[in-house]
XYZ file of C-alpha atoms in Angstrom:
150
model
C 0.000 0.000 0.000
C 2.739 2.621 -0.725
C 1.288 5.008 -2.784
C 4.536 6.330 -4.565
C 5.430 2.423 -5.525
C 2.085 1.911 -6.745
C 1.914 4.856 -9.043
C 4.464 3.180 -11.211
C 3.071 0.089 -11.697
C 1.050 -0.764 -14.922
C -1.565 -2.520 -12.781
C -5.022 -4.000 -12.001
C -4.221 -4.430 -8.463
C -6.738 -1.748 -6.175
C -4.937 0.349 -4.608
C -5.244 0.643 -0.962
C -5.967 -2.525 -0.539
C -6.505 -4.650 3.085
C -3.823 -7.778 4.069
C -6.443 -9.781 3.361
C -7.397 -8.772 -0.497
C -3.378 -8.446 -1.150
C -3.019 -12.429 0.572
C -5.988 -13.111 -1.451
C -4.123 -11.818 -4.594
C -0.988 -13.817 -3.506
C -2.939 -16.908 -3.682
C -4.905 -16.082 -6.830
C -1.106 -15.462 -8.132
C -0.310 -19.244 -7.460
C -3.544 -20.683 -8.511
C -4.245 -19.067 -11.432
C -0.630 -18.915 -13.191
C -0.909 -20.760 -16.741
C 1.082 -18.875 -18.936
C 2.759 -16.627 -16.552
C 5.687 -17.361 -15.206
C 6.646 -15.140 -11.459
C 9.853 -14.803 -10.352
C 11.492 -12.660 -6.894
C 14.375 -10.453 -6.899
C 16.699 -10.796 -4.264
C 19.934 -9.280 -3.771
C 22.416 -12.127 -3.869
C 24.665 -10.796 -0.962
C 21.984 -10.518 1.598
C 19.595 -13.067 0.223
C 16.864 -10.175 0.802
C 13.558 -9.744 -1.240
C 13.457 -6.427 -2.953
C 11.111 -7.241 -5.700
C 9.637 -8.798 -8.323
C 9.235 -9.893 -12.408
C 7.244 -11.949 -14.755
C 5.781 -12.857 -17.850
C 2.503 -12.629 -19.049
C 0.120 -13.342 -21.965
C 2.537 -15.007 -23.622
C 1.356 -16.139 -27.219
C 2.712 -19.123 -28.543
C 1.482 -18.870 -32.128
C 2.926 -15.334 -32.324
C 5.954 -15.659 -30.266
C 5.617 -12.700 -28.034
C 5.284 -12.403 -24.690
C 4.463 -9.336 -22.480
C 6.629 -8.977 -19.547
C 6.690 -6.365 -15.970
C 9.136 -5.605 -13.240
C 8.959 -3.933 -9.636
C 11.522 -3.575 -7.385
C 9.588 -2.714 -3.799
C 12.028 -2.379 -1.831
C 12.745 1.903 -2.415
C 16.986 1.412 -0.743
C 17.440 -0.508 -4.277
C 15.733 2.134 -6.391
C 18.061 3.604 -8.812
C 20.904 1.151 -8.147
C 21.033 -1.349 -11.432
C 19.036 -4.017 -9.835
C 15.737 -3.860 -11.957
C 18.528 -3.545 -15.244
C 19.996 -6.623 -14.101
C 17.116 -8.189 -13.364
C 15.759 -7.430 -16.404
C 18.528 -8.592 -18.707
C 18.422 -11.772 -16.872
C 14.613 -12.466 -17.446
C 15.134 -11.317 -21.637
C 17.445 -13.718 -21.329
C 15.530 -16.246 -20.142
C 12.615 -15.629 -22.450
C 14.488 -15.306 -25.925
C 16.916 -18.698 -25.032
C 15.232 -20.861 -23.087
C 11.208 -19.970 -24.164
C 12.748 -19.213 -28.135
C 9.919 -15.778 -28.185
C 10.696 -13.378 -30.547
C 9.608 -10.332 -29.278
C 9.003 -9.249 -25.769
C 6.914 -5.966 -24.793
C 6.264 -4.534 -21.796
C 4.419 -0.320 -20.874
C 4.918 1.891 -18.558
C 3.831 5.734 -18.110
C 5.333 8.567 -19.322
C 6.847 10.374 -16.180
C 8.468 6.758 -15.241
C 11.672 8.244 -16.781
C 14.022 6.027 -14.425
C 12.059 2.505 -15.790
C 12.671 4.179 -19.421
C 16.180 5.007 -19.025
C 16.450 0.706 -17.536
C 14.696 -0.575 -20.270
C 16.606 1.439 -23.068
C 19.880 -0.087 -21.645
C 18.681 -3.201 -22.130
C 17.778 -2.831 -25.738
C 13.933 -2.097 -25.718
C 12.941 0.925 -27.957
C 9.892 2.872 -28.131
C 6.695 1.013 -30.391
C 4.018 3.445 -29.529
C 2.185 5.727 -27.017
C -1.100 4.847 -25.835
C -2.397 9.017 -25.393
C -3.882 9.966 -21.938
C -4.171 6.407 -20.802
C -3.757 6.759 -17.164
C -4.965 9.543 -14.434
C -2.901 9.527 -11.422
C -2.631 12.450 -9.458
C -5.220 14.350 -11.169
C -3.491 14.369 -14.435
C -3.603 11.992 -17.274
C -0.351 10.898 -18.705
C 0.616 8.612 -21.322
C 1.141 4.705 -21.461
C 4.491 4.509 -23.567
C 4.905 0.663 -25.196
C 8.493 -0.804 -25.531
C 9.338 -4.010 -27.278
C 12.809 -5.917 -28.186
C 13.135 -8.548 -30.452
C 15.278 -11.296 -30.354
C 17.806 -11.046 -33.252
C 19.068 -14.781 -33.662
């Protein structure tokens, strides 16, 4: 329920929401997980959670897959984690699931997430106009994809 993580997240998830609707979405996270694949991030020294990234929708036929990133924990903002993280999980996705594209959004004034996803090859596809209102302004959904080049 912290309002400045939440407002970066591309999300469904109500916001505030009580311990028992977020254990409830914890569950529903482990029940109802065909074709998405969850994973933590931890920070390997310390062996402490700071976050989290998956993949979602993923269409076989097509060969893309949609994927989405958090890192919670605000003392590992800024610090490379969610780059690293993120390079490990393209990784992952174009060698071991053999997708050829992989998109993901986020919102305009997340210029940090941007500036990650750049450095790990994603480029602008298009801008979804005025898709969110936080904060009593609307701002744009900005879509980046990479593809894998085999």
């Amino acid at each position: 329920n912290d309002k400045e993580l939440m407002k970066f997240l591309v999300t469904t998830i109500p916001f505030p929401m009580t311990y028992w609707e977020e254990e409830e979405w914890i569950k529903s996270q482990k029940s109802n997980n065909e074709g998405n694949y969850n994973f933590a991030i931890e920070d390997i020294e310390t062996n402490k959670y700071i976050g989290g990234c998956g993949i979602q929708n993923v269409n076989w036929l097509a060969r893309v897959a949609t994927v989405g990133i958090m890192i919670g924990d605000k003392d590992y903002w800024g610090k490379g984690y969610g780059t690293d993280a993120m390079k490990v999980l393209i990784n992952f996705i174009f060698n071991d699931m053999n997708i050829n594209k992989i998109r993901l959004g986020t919102f305009s004034f997340n210029e940090r997430a941007i500036k990650s996803y750049e450095k790990c090859g994603f480029k602008v596809e298009g801008v979804l106009k005025d898709e969110i209102f936080k904060d009593g302004k609307y701002y744009d959904e900005i879509i980046m994809s990479i593809f894998n080049n085999k």
